[in-house]
PDB file of C-alpha atoms in Angstrom:
ATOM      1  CA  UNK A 338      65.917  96.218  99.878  1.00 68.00           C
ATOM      2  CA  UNK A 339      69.341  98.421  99.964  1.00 74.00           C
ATOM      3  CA  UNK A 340      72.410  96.736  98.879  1.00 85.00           C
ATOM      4  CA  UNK A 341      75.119  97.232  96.794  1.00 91.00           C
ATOM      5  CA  UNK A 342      77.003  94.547  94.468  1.00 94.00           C
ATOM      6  CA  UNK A 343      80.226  94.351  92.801  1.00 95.00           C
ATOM      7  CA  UNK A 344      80.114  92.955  89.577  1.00 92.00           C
ATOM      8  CA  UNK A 345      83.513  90.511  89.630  1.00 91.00           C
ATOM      9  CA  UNK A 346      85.140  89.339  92.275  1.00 93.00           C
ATOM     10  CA  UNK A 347      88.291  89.393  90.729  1.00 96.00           C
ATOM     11  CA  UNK A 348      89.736  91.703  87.796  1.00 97.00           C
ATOM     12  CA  UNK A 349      93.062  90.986  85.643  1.00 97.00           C
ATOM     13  CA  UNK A 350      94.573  94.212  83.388  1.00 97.00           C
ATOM     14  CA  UNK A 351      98.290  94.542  82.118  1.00 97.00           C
ATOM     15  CA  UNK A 352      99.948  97.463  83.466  1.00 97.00           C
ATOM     16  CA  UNK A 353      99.180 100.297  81.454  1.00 97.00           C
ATOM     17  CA  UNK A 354      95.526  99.373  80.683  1.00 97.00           C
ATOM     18  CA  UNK A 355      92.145 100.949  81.785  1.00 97.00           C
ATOM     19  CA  UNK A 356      91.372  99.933  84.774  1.00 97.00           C
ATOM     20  CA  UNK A 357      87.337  99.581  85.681  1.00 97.00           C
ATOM     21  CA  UNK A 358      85.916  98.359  88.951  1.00 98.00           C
ATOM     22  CA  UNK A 359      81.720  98.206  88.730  1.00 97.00           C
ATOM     23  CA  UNK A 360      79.755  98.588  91.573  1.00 96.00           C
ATOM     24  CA  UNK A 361      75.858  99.042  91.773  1.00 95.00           C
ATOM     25  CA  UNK A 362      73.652  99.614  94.411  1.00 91.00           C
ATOM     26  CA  UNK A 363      69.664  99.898  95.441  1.00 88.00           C
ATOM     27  CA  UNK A 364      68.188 102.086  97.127  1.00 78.00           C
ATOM     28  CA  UNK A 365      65.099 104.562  97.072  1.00 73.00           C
ATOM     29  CA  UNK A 366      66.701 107.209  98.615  1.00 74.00           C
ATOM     30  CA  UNK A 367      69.914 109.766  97.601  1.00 73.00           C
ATOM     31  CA  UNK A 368      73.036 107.182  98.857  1.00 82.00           C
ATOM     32  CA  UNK A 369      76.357 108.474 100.075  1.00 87.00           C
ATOM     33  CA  UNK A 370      79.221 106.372  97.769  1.00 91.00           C
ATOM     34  CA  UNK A 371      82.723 105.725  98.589  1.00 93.00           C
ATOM     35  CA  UNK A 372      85.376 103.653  97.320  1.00 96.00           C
ATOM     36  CA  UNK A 373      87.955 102.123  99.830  1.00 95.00           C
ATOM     37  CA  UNK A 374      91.273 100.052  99.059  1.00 95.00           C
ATOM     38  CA  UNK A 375      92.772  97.436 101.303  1.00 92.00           C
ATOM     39  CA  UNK A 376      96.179  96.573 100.987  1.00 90.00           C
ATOM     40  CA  UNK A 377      97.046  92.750 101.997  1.00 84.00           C
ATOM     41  CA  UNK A 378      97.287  92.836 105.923  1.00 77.00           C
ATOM     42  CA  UNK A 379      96.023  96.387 106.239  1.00 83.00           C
ATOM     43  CA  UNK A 380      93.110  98.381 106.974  1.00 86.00           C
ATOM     44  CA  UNK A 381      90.953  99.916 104.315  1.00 89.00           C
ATOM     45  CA  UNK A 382      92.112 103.322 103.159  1.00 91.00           C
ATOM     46  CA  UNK A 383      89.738 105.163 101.323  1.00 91.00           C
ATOM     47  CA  UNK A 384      90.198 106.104  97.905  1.00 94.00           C
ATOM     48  CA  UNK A 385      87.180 108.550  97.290  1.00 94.00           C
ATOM     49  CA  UNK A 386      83.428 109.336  97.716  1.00 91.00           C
ATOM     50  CA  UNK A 387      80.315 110.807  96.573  1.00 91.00           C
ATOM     51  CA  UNK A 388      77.866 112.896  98.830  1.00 85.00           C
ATOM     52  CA  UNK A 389      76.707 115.780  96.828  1.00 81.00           C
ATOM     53  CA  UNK A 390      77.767 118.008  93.838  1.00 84.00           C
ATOM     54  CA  UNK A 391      79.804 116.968  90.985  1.00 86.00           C
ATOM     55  CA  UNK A 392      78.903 113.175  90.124  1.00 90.00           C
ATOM     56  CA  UNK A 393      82.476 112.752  88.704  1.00 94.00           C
ATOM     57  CA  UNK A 394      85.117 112.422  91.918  1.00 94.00           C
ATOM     58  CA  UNK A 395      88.328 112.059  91.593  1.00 95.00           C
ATOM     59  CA  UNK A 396      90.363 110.068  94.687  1.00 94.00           C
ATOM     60  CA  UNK A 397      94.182 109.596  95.199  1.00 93.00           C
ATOM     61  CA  UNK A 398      96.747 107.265  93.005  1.00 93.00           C
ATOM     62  CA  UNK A 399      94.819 108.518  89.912  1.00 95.00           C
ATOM     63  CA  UNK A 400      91.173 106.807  90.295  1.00 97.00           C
ATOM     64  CA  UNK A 401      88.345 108.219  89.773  1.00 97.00           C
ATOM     65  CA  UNK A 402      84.355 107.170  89.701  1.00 97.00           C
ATOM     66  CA  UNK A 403      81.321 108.691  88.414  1.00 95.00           C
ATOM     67  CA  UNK A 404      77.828 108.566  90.063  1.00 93.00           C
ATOM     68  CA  UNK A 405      75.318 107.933  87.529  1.00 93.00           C
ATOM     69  CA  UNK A 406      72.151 107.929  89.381  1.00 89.00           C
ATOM     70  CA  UNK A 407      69.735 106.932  86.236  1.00 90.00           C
ATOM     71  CA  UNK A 408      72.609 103.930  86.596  1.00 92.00           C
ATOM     72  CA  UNK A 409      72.128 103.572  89.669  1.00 92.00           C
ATOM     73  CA  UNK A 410      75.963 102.831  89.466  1.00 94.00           C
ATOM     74  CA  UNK A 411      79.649 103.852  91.039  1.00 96.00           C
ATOM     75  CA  UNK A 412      82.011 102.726  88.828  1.00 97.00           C
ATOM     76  CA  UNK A 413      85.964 103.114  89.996  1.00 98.00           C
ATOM     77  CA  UNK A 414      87.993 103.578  86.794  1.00 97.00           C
ATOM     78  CA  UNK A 415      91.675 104.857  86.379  1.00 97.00           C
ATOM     79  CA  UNK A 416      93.359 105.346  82.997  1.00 97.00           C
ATOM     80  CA  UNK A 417      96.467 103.618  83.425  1.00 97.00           C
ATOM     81  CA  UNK A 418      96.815 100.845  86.013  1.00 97.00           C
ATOM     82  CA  UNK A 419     100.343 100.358  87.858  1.00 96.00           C
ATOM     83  CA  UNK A 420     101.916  97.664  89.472  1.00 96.00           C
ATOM     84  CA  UNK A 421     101.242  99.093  92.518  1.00 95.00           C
ATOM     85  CA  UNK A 422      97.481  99.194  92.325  1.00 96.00           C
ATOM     86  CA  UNK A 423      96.745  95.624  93.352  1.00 96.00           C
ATOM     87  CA  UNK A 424      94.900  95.322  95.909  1.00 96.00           C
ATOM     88  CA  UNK A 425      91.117  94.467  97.181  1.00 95.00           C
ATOM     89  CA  UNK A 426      89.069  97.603  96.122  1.00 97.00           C
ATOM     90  CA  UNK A 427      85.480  97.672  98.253  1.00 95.00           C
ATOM     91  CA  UNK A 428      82.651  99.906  97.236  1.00 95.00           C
ATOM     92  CA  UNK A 429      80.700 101.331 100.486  1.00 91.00           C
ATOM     93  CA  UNK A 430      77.622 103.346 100.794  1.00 88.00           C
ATOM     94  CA  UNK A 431      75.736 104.290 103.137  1.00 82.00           C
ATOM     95  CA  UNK A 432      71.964 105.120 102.068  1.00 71.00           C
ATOM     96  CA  UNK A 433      69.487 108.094 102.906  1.00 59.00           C
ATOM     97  CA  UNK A 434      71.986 110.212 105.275  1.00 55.00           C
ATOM     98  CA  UNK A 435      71.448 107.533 108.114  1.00 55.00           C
ATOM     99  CA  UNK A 436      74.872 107.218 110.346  1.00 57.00           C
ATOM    100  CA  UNK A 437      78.078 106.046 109.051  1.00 56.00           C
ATOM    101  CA  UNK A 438      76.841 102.639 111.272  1.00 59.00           C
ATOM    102  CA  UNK A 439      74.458 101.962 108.537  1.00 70.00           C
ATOM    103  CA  UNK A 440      77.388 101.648 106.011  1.00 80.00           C
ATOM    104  CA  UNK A 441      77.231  98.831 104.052  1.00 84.00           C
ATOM    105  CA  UNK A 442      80.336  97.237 101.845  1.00 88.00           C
ATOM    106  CA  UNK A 443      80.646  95.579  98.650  1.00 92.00           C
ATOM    107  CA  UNK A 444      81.690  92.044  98.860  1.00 91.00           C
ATOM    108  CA  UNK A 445      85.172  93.589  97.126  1.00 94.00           C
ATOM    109  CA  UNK A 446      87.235  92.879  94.161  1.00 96.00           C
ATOM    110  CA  UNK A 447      90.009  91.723  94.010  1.00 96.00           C
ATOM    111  CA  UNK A 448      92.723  93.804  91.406  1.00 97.00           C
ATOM    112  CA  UNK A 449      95.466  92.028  89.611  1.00 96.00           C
ATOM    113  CA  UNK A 450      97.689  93.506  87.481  1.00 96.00           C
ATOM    114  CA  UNK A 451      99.813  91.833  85.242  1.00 95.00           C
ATOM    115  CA  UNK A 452     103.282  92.686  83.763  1.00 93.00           C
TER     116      UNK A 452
ATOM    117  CA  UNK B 987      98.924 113.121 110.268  1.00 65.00           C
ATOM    118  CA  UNK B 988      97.630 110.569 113.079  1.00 76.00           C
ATOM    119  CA  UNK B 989      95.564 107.553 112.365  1.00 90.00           C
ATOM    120  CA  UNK B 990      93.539 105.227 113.964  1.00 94.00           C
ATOM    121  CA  UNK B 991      95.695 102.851 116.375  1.00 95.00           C
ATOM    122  CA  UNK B 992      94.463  99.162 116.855  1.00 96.00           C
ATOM    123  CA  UNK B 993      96.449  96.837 118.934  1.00 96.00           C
ATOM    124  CA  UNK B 994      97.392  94.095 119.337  1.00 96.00           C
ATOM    125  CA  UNK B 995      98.096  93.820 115.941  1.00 94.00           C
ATOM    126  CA  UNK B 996      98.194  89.774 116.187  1.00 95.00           C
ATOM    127  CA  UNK B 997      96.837  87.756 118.620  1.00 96.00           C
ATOM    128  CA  UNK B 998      96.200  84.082 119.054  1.00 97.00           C
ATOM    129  CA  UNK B 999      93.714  82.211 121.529  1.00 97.00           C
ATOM    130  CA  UNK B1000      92.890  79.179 122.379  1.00 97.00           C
ATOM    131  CA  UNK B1001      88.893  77.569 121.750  1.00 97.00           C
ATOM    132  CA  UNK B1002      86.716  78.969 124.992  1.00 97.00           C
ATOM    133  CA  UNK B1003      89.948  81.990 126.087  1.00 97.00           C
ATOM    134  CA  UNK B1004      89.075  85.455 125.992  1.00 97.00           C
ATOM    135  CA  UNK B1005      90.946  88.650 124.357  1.00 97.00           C
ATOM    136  CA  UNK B1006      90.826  92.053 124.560  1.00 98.00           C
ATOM    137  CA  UNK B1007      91.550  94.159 121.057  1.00 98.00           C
ATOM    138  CA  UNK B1008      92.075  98.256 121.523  1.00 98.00           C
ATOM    139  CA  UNK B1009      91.327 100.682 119.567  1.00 97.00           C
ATOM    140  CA  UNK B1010      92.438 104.296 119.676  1.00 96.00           C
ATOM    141  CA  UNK B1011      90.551 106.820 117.386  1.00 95.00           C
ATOM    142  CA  UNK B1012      91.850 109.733 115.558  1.00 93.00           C
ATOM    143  CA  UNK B1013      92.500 112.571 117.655  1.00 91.00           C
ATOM    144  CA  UNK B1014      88.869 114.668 118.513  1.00 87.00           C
ATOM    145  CA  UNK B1015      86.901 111.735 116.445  1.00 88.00           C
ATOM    146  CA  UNK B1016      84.247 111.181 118.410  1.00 85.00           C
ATOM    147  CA  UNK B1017      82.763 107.962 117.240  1.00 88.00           C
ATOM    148  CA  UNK B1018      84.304 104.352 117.018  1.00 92.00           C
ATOM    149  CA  UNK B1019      83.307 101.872 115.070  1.00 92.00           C
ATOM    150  CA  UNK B1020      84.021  98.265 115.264  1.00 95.00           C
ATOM    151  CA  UNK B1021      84.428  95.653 111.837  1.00 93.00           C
ATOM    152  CA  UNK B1022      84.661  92.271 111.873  1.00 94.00           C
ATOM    153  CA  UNK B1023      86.303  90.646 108.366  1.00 91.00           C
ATOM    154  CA  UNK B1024      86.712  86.853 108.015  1.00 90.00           C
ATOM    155  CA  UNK B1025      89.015  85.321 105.014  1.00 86.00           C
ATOM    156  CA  UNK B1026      87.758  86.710 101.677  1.00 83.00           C
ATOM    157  CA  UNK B1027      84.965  88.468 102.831  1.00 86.00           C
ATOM    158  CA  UNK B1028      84.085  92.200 103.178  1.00 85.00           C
ATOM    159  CA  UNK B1029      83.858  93.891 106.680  1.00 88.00           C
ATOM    160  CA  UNK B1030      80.989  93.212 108.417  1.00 90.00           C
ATOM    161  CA  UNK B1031      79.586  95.604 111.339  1.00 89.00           C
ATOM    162  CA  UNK B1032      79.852  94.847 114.748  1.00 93.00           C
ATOM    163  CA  UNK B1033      79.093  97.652 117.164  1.00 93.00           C
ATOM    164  CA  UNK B1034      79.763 101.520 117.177  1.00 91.00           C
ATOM    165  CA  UNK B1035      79.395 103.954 120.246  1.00 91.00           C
ATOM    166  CA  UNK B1036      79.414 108.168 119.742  1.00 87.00           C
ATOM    167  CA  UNK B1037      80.301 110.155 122.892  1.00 87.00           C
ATOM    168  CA  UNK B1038      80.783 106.953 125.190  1.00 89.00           C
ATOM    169  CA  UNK B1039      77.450 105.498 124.564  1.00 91.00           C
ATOM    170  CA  UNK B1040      76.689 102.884 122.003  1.00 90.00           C
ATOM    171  CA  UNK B1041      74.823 104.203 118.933  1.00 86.00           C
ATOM    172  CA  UNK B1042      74.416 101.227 116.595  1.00 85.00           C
ATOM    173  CA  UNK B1043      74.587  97.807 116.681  1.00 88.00           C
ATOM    174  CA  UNK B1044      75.237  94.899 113.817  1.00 87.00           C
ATOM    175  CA  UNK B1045      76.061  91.490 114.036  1.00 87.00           C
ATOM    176  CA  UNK B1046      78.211  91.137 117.430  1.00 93.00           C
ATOM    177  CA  UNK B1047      77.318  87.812 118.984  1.00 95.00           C
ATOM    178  CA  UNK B1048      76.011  87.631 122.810  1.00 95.00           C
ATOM    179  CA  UNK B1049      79.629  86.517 123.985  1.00 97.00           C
ATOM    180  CA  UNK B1050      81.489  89.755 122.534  1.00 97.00           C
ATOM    181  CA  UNK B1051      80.877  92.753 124.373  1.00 96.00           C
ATOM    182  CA  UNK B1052      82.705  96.724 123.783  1.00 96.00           C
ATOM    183  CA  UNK B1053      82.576 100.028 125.427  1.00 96.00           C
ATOM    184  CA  UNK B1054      84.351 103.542 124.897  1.00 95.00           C
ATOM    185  CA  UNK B1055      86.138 105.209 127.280  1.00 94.00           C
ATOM    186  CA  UNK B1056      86.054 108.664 128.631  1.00 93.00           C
ATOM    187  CA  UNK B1057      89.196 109.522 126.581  1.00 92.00           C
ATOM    188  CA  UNK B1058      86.688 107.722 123.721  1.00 92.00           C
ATOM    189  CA  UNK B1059      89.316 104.964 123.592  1.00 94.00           C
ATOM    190  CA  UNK B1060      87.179 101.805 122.708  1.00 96.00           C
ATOM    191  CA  UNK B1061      88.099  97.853 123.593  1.00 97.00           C
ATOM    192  CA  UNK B1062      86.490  94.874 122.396  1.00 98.00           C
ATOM    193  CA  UNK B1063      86.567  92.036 124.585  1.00 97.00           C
ATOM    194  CA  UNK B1064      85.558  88.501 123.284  1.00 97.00           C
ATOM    195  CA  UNK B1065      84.660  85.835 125.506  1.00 97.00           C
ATOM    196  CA  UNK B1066      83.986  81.785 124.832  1.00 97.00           C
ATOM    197  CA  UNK B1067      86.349  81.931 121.519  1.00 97.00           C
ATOM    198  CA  UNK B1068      85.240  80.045 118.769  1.00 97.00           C
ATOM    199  CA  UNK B1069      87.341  78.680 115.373  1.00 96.00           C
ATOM    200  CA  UNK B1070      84.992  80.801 113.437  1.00 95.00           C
ATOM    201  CA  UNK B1071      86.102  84.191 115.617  1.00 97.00           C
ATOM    202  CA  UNK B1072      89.396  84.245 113.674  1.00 96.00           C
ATOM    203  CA  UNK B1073      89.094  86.968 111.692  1.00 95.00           C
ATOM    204  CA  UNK B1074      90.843  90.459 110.822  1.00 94.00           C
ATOM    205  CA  UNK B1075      88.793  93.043 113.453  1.00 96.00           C
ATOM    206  CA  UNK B1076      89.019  96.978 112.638  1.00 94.00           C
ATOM    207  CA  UNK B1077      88.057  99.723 114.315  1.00 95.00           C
ATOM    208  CA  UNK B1078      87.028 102.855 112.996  1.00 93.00           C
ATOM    209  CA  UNK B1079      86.826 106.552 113.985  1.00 92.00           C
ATOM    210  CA  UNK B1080      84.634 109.553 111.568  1.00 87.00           C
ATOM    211  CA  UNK B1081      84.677 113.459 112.270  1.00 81.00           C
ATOM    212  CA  UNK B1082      81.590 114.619 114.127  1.00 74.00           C
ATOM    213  CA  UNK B1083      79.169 115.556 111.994  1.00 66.00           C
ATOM    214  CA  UNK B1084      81.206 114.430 109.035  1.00 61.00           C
ATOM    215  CA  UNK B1085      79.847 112.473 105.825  1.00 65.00           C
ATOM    216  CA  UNK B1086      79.991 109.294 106.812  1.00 69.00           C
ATOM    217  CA  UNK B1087      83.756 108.796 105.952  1.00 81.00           C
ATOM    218  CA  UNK B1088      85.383 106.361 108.338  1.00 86.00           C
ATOM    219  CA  UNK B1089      89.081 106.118 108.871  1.00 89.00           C
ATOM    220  CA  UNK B1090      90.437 102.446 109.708  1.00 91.00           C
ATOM    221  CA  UNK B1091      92.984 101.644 111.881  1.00 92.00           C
ATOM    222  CA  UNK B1092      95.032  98.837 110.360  1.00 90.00           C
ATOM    223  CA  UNK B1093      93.325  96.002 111.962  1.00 93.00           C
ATOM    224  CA  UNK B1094      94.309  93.272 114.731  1.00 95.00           C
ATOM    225  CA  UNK B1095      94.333  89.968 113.552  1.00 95.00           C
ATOM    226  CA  UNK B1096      92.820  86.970 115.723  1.00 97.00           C
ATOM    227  CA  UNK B1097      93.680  83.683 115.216  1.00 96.00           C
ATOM    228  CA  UNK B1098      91.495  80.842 117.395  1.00 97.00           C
ATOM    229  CA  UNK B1099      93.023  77.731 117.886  1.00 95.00           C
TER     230      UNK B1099
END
């Protein structure tokens, strides 16, 4: 079956520190990966994604994740975390091309960072 | 740059009311998509429609019901409220013919009494 997981539903770094958010999904078939941050009582903005091409992307605010398909793996990292980075981060991805209906979300974790 | 307009942004019902939530996609975005996202828990799809006609559907109970409108405007309306309705509900727009991205509006928050 297709599904993606986040590994840790909450994550804990002192400003300054490496910050890495693991997600993994399942599939058979080439997926389409994206990374999306929600703000507390806001939508989901998206941070970056993966369809073809280079398997290193990098997104806005200084993230960036690298598709390792032997991995089958998406992991959001970001050198230096700020105070400003907490927030729920949700891997998406939708699998073999279908319509953006059939994407399906992480069940998110939550990023805290600590002075 | 415009974004995706949801409103209202609050609203609060009583058990068994009805409400209405709006959504306005991003200007020449021809598909809407409709999220539903209870306490702690990722989105969950309800419903989507492309060019005014429905083109996917997730896990939207009997007593909720949507449609887009010729100026691809969409509205959810939910009938027979229940406690377990009270959620944070998003709507969503993507390009035509894009990657799948979808832009969120920034949500409308239902609370059932």
């Amino acid at each position: 079956a297709q599904s993606v997981t986040q590994l840790g539903s909450h994550v804990s770094v002192s400003e300054g520190a490496l910050v890495l958010l693991r997600c993994n999904y399942s599939s058979s078939v080439p997926p389409y990966l994206f990374w999306y941050v929600q703000y507390p009582n806001q939508g989901l903005q998206l941070l970056l994604k993966y369809t073809t091409g280079a398997t290193l992307v990098k997104g806005i605010n200084g993230f960036e994740a690298e598709f390792k398909k032997s991995e089958t793996s998406f992991h959001l990292t970001k050198p230096s975390a700020h105070m400003s980075d907490a927030a729920e981060y949700f891997c998406a991805v939708i699998f073999g091309y279908s319509s953006a209906s059939k994407i399906i979300f992480g069940s998110g974790t939550r990023l805290s960072i600590r002075p | 740059a415009a974004g995706v307009i949801q409103s209202p942004r609050h609203l609060i019902k009583e058990k068994r009311e009805t409400a209405t939530l709006k959504c306005y996609p991003i200007p020449r975005h021809d598909t809407v998509y409709w999220y539903q996202q209870g306490p702690g828990q990722d989105p969950q799809f309800l419903i989507s429609f492309y060019e005014k006609m429905q083109s996917d559907k997730g896990s939207i109970p009997d007593r909720f019901s949507a449609q887009q409108f010729s100026d691809y405007h969409s509205e959810l309306n939910m009938s027979s409220l229940e406690l377990g309705d009270s959620a944070l509900y998003f709507c969503a727009s993507s390009l035509p013919g894009g990657t799948g991205e979808l832009f969120f509006g920034e949500g409308s928050r239902l609370t059932v009494l």
